[in-house]
Coordinates of C-alpha atoms and ligand atoms in Angstrom, one line a residue:
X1 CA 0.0 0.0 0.0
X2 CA 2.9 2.4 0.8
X3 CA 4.8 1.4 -1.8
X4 CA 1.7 2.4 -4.2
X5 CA 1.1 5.9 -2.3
X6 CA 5.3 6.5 -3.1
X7 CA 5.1 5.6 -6.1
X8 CA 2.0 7.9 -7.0
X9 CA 3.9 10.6 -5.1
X10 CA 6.8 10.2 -6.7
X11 CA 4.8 10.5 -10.4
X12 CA 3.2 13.7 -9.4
X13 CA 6.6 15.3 -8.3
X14 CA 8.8 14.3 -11.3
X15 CA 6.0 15.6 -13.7
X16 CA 5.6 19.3 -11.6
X17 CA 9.3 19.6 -11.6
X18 CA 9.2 19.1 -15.0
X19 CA 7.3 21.6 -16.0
X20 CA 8.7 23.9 -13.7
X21 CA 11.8 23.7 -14.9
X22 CA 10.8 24.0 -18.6
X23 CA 8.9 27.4 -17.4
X24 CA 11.7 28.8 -15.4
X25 CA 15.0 29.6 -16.7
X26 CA 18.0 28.6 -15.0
X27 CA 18.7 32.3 -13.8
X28 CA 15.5 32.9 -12.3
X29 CA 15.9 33.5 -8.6
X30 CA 12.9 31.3 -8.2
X31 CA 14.3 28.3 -9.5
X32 CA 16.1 27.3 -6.5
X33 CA 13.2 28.5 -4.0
X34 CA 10.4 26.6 -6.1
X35 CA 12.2 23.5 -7.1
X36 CA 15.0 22.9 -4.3
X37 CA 12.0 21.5 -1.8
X38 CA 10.5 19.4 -4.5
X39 CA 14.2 18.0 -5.5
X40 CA 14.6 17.1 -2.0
X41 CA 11.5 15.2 -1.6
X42 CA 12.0 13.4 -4.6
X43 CA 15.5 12.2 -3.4
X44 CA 14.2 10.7 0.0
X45 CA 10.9 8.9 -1.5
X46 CA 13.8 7.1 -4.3
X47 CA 16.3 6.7 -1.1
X48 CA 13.2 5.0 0.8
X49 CA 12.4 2.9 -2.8
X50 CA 15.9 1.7 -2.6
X51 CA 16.0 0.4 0.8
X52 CA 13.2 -1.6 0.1
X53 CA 14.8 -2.9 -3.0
X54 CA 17.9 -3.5 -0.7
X55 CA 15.7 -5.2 1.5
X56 CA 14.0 -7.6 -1.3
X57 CA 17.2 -8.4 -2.4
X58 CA 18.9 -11.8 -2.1
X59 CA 21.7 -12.2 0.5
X60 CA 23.8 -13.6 -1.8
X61 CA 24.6 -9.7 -3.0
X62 CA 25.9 -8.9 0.7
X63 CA 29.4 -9.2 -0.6
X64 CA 30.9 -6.5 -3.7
X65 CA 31.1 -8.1 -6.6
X66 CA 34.2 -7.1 -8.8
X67 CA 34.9 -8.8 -12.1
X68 CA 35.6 -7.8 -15.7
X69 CA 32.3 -8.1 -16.4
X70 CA 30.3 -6.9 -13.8
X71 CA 30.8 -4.5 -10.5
X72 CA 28.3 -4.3 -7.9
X73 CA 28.6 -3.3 -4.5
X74 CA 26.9 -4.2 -1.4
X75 CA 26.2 -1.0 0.5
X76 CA 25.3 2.5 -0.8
X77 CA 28.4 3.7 0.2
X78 CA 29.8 1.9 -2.6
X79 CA 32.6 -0.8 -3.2
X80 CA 35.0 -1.2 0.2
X81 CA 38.4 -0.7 -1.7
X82 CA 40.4 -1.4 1.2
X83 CA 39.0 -5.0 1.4
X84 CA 39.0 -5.4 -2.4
X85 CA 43.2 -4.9 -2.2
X86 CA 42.9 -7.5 0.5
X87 CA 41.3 -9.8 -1.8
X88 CA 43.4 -9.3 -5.1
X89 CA 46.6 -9.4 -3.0
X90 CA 47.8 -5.9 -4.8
X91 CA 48.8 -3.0 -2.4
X92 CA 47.4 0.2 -1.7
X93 CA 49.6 3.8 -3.1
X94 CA 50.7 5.4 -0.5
X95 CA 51.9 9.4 0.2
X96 CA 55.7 7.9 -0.2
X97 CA 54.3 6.1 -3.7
X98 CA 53.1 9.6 -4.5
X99 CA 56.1 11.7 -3.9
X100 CA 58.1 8.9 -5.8
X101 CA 55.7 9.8 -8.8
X102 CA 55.6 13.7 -8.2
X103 CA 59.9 13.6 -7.7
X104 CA 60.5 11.1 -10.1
X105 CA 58.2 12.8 -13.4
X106 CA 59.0 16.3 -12.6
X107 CA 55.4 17.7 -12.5
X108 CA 52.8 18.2 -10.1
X109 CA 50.6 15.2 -9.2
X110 CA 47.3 14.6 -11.2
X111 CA 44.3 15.9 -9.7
X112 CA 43.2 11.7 -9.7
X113 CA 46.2 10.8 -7.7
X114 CA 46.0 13.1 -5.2
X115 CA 42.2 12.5 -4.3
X116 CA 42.9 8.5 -4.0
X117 CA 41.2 8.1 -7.5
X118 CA 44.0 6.2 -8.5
X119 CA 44.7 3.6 -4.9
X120 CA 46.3 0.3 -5.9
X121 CA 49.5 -1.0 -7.7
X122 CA 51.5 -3.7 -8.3
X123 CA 55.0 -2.9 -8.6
X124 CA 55.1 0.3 -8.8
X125 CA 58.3 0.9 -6.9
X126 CA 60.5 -1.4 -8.9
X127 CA 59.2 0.5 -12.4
X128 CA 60.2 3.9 -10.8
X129 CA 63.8 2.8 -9.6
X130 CA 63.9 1.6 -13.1
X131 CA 62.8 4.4 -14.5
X132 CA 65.7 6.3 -11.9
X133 CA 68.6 4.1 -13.6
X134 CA 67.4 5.4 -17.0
X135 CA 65.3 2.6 -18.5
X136 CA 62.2 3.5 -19.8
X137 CA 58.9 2.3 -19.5
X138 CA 55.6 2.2 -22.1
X139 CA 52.1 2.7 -20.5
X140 CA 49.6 -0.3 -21.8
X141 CA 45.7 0.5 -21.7
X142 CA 42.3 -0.5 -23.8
X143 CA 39.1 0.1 -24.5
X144 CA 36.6 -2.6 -25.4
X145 CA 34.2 -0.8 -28.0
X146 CA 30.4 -2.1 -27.3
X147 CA 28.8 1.7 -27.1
X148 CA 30.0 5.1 -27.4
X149 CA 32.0 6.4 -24.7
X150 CA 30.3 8.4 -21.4
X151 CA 32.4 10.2 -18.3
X152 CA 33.2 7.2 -17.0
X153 CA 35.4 6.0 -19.6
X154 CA 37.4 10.0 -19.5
X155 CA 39.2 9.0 -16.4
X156 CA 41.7 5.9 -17.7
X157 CA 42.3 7.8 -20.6
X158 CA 42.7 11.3 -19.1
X159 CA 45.4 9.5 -16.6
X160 CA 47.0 7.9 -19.3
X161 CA 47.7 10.7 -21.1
X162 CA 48.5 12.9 -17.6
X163 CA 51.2 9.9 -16.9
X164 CA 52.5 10.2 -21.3
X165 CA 53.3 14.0 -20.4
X166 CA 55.0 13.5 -16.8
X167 CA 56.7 10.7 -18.2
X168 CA 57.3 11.1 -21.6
X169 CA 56.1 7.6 -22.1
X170 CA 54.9 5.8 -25.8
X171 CA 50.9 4.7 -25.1
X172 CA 49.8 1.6 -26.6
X173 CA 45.8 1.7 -26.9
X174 CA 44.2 -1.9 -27.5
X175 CA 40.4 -1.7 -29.1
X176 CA 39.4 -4.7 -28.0
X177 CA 36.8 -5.9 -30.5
X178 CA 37.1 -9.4 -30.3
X179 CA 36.2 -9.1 -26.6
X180 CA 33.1 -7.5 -26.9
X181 CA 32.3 -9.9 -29.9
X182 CA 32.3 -12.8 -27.5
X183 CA 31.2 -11.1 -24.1
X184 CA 29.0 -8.9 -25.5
X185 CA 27.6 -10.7 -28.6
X186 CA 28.3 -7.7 -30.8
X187 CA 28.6 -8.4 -34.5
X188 CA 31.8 -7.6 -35.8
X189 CA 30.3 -5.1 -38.1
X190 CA 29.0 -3.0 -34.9
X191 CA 32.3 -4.1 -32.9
X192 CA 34.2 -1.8 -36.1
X193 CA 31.8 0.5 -35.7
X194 CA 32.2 1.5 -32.1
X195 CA 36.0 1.0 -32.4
X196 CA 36.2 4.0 -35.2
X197 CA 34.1 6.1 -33.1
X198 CA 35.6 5.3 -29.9
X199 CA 38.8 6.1 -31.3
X200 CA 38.3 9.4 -31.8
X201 CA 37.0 9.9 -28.4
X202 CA 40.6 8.4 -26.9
X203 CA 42.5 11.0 -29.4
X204 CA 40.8 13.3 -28.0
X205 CA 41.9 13.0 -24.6
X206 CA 45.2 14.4 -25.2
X207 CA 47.7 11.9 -26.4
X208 CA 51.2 12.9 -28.1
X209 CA 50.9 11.7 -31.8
X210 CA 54.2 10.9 -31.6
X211 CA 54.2 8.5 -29.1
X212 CA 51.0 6.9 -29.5
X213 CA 50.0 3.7 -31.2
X214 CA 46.2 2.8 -30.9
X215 CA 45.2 -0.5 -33.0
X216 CA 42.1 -2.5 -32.6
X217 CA 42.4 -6.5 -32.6
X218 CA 40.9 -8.0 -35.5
X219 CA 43.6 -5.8 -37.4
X220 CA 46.9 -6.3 -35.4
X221 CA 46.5 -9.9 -34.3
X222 CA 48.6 -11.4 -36.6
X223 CA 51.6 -9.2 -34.3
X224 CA 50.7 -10.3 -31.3
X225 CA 49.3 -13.8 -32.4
X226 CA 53.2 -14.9 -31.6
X227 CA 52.9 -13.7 -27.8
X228 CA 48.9 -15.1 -27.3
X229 CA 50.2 -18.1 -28.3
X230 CA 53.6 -18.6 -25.8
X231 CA 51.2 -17.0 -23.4
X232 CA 48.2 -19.4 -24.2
X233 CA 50.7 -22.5 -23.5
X234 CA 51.3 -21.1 -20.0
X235 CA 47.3 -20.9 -19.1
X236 CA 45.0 -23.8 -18.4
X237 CA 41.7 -23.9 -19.2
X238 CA 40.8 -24.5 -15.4
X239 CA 42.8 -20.9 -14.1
X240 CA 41.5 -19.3 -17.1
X241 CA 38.1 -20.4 -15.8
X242 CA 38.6 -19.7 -12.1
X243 CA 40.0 -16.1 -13.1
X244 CA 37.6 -14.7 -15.6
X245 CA 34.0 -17.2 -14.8
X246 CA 34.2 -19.0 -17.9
X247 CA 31.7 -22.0 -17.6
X248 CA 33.8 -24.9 -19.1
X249 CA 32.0 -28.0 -18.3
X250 CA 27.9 -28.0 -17.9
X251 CA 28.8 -30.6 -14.6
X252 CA 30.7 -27.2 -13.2
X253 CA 27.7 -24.8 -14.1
X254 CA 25.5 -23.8 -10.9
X255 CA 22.8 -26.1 -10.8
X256 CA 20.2 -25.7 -13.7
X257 CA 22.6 -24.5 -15.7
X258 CA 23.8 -25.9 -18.3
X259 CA 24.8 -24.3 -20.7
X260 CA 28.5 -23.7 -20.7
X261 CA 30.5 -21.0 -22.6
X262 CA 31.4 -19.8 -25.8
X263 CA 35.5 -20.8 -26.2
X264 CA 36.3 -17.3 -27.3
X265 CA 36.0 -16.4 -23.9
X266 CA 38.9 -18.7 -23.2
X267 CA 41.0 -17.6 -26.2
X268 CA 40.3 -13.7 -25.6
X269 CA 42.2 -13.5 -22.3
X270 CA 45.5 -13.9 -24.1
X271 CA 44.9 -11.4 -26.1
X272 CA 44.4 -8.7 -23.8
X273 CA 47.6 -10.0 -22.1
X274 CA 49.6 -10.2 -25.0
X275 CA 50.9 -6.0 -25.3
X276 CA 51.7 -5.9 -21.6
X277 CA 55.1 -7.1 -22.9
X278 CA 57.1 -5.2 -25.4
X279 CA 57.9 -8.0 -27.3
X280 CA 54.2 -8.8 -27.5
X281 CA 54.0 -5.6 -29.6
X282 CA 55.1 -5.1 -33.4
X283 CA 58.9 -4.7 -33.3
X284 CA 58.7 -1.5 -35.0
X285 CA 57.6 0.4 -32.1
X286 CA 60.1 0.5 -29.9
X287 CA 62.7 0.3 -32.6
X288 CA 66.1 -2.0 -32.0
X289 CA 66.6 -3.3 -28.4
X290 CA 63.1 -1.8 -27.6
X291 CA 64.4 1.4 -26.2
X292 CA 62.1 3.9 -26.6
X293 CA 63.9 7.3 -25.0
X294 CA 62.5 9.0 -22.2
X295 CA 62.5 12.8 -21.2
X296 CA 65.7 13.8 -20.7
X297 CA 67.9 10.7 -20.0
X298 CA 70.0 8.2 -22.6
X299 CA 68.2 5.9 -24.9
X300 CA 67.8 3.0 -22.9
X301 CA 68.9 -0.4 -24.3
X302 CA 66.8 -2.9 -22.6
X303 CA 63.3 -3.8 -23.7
X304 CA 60.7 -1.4 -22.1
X305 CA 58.8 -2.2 -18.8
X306 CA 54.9 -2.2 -19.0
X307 CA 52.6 -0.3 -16.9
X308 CA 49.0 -0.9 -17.2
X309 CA 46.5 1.9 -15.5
X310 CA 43.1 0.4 -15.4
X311 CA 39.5 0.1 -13.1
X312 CA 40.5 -2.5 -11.0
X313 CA 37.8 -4.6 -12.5
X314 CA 40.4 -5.5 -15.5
X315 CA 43.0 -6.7 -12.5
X316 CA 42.7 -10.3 -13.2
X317 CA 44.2 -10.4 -16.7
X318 CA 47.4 -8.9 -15.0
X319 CA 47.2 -10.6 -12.2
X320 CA 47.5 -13.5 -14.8
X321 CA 50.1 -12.6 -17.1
X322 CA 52.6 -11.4 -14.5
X323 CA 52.3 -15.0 -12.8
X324 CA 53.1 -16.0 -16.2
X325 CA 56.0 -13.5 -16.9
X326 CA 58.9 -15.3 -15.2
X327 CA 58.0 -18.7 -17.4
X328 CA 58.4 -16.3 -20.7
X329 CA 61.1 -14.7 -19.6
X330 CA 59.5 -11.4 -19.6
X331 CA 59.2 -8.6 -16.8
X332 CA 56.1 -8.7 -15.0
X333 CA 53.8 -5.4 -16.0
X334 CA 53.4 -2.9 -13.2
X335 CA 49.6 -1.9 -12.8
X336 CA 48.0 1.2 -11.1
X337 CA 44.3 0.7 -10.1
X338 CA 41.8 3.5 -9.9
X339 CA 38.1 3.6 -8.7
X340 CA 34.9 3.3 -10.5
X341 CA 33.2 6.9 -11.1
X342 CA 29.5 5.8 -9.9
X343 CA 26.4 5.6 -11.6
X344 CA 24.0 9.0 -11.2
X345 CA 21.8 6.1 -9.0
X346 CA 24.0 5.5 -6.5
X347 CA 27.4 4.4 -5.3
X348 CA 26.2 0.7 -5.8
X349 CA 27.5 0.3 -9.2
X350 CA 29.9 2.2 -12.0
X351 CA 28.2 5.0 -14.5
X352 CA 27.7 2.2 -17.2
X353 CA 26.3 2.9 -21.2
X354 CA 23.9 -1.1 -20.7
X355 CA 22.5 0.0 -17.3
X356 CA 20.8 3.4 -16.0
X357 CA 21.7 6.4 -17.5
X358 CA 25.1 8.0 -18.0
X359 CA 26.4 10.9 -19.0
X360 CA 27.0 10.8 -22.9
X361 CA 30.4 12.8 -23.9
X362 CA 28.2 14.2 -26.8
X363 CA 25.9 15.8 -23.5
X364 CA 24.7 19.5 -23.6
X365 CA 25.5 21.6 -20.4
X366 CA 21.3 21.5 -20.2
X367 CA 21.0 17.6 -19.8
X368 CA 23.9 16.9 -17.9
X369 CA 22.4 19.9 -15.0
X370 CA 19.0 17.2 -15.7
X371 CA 20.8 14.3 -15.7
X372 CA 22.6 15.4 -12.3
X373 CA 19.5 16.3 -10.7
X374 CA 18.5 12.9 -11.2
X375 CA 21.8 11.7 -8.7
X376 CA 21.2 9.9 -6.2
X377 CA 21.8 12.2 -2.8
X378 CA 23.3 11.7 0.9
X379 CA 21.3 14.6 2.1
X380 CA 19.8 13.6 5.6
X381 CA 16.4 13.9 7.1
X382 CA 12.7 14.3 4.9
X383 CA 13.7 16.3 2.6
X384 CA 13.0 19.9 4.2
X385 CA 15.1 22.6 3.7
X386 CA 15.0 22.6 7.8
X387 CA 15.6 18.8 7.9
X388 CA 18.8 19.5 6.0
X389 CA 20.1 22.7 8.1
X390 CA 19.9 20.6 11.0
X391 CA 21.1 17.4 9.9
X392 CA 23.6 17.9 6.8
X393 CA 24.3 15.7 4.4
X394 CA 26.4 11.5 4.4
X395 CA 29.1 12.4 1.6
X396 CA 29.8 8.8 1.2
X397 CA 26.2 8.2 -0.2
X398 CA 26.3 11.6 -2.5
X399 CA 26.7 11.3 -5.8
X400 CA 27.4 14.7 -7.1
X401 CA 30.3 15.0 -4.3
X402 CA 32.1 12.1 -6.1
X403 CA 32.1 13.8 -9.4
X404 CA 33.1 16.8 -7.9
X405 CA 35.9 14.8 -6.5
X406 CA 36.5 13.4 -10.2
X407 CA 36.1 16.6 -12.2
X408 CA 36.4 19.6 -9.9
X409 CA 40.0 21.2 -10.6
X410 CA 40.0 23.2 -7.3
X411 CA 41.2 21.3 -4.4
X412 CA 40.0 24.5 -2.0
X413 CA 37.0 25.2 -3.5
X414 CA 36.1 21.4 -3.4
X415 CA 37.1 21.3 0.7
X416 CA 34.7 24.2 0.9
X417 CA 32.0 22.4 -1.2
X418 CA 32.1 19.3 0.9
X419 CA 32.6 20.9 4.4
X420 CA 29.2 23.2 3.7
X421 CA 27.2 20.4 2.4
X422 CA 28.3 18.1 5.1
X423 CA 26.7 21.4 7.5
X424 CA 24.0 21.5 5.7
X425 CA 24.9 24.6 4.5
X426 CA 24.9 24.1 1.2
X427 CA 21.6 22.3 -0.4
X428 CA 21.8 19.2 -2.4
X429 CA 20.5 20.8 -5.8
X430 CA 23.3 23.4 -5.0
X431 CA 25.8 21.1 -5.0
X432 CA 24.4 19.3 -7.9
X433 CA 24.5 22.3 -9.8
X434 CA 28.1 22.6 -9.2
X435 CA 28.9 19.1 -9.9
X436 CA 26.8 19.7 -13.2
X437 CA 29.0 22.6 -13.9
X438 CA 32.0 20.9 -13.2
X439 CA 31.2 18.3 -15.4
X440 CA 30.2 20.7 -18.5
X441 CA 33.3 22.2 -18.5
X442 CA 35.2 18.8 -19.0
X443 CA 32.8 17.9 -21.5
X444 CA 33.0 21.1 -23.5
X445 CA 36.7 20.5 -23.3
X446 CA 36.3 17.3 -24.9
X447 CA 33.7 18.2 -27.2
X448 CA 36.2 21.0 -28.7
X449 CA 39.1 18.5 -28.9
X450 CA 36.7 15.7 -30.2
X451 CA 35.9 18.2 -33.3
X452 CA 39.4 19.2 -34.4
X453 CA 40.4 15.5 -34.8
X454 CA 41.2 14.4 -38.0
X455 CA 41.2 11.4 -40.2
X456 CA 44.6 12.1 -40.9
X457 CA 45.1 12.0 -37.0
X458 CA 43.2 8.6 -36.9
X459 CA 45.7 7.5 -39.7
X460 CA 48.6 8.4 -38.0
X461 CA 47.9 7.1 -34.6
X462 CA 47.0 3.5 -36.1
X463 CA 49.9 3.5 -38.0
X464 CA 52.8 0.8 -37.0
X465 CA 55.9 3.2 -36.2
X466 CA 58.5 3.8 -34.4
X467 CA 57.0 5.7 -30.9
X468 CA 60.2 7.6 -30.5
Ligands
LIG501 N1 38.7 -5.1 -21.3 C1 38.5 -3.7 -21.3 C2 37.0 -3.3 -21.4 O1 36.2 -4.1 -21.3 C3 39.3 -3.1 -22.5 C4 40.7 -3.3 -22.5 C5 41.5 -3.9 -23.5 C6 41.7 -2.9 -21.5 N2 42.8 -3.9 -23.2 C7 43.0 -3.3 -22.0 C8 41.6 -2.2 -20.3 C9 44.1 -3.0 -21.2 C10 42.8 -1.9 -19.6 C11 44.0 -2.4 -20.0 O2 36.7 -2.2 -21.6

């Protein structure tokens, strides 16, 4: 019966604050006294809906989930990070990791790294007293193409790019097509299609043409089919199974189940594995001896070292391979781990293009602000404007606080945001403005660099070379 009444009351306010907000214009004073109440209300009736969804739900979700395929977390405050490091075995960066980065590349730390954005590694240490002798390093990341790209997918590439310039490092970009051919089910048709528009997306974050190779699978495998396959002879089919959930037998499936899975999904692993090692790569790139020169020092001799940032949802391929590096007589990659930016509905699960809505890259300033109203938010109490004054708001719950985090450049003006929201000082639909705001101007960043890319860009970045 409650539920019903909610429901109903939840109808009527979407559809007023619709048309209030089409009748009102985004100046008007009375915008934030008319609909400010109403956005509050709305927030507490879809907090109360989703703790009786909690409530409804199976205990078998009490734990995080993290795979590659899927990232769900138990509570609203979102996935415990500390405990997932546990779990992988991989170590959390700490302030002496992050002067080692800031002293050893020369440039102030990105905004991601000193937030704890970016809060696991493997390895890390070992790359950097490398890099201090003089041997040089390539940064490895990817993209599987099933959708075109939202916020969520800025931050690997934005870090990638950040870690290119501090380093002067060459970026190896994998399109993984063949991976959403057999996850996904994509034909390969929309698999190319995705790729070429992705592409232009990942240019558009910044990378040096120079030093940046970008190829999508279907096209380079015959170079790395040499390394899949030494790779592939090191797996078996049962730790390829345990590490990515790939039904192999239908006697293994959970019960009633049994249908068992496609093998591409135990080929594919190798593939993604494959350009953590330099000689997995065409030889081309890193010219004779592999020794691509970094900034300022002597060409290094040695093959470059690997260092793969990624969600840490994309950890177990790495985890993998590095087991397998001493038996291929290749160093093990170095990984860096960041967070998941959450979906608008809550810290439960990443902003994802399948489920819920994200926020596209192609977004107008006027539907992200509508999209971000939509955000799930910690604000305490019924929804009053008194309520709140009294009783603040939970920024572990908040949504538009962790995009702020994300995409606010101002590390004072963000202290300030969250300390008067936490008071209650600042409203909710405030703060979502800002975080709106914050995320427009990234966007119209991107949107201008998006529209001065070329196809003669796309040529050259897909082109085998030398990444000098
Ligand atoms: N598997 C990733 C995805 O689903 C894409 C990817 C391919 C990737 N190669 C990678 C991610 C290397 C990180 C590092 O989107």
């Amino acid at each position: 019966m409650f539920g019903d009444a909610a429901e109903h009351e939840r109808g009527l306010l979407s559809r007023c604050i619709e048309v209030l907000e089409s009748s009102l214009s985004s100046n008007d004073e009375r915008t934030y006294d008319t609909l400010l109440p109403l956005y509050g209300r709305l927030d507490v009736l879809r907090g109360q809906e989703e703790v009786k969804r909690k409530a409804n739900e199976q205990p078998a979700s009490q734990h995080d989930c993290v795979t590659h395929e899927h990232v769900r977390a138990a509570g609203p405050t979102g996935v415990d990070y500390d405990r997932l490091v546990r779990d992988f075995g991989s170590n959390l960066l700490d302030p002496s990791d992050l002067a080692r980065i800031e002293a050893e590349s020369g440039e102030p730390l990105h905004l991601f790294l000193r937030r704890g954005l970016y809060f696991s590694h493997r390895d890390l240490g070992s790359l950097l007293d490398a890099h201090a002798r003089g041997e040089s390093f390539y940064i490895f990341t990817g993209r599987g193409p099933s959708a075109s790209m939202h916020l969520g997918h800025l931050v690997p590439f934005q870090f990638a790019a950040y870690l290119q310039r501090a380093f002067a490092a060459p970026v190896v970009i994998q399109i993984s097509d063949d991976e959403k051919f057999f996850f996904k089910g994509l034909s390969l048709a929309d698999a190319a299609a995705y790729a070429a528009d992705n592409i232009i997306d990942i240019i558009a974050c910044g990378f040096d043409p120079q030093r940046t190779f970008i190829f999508s699978d279907t096209q380079a495998i015959a170079s790395l089919y040499p390394m899949v396959m030494q790779i592939q002879r090191k797996l078996t089919c049962g730790q390829l199974s345990k590490a990515f959930g790939v039904k192999v037998c239908s006697a293994c499936a959970p019960e009633g189940d049994e249908a068992t899975d496609c093998v591409g999904k135990l080929m594919y692993p190798a593939v993604q594995m494959a350009p953590a090692f330099a000689s997995g790569l065409p030889p081309e790139l890193f010219g004779a001896g592999g020794g691509a020169g970094q900034k300022g020092r002597k060409l290094a001799t040695k093959a470059p070292r690997c260092l793969v940032p990624m969600g840490i949802d994309q950890d177990p391929y790495f985890r993998v391979v590095r087991d397998a590096a001493k038996g291929l007589g290749q160093p093990k990659p170095a990984v860096i781990h960041n967070k998941f930016l959450p979906a608008l509905a809550g810290l439960h699960t990443k902003m994802s293009a399948s489920a819920g809505e994200a926020i596209r890259l192609t977004d107008t300033p006027k539907q992200v602000r509508k999209k971000m109203r939509s955000a799930f938010s910690g604000a305490r109490g019924d929804g009053s404007l008194s309520d709140h004054r009294r009783l603040g708001a939970d920024l572990e719950t908040d949504v538009a606080i962790k995009y702020l985090q994300y995409f606010l450049p101002d590390d004072a003006e963000l202290a300030a945001t969250e300390a008067a929201y936490a008071a209650g000082t600042l409203t909710s639909g405030e703060v979502k403005d800002k975080a709106a705001a914050a995320v427009s101007d990234v966007l119209a960043r991107h949107q201008q660099a998006r529209a001065l890319v070329t196809a003669g860009d796309v040529a050259l970045f897909t082109t085998v070379r030398p990444l000098i």
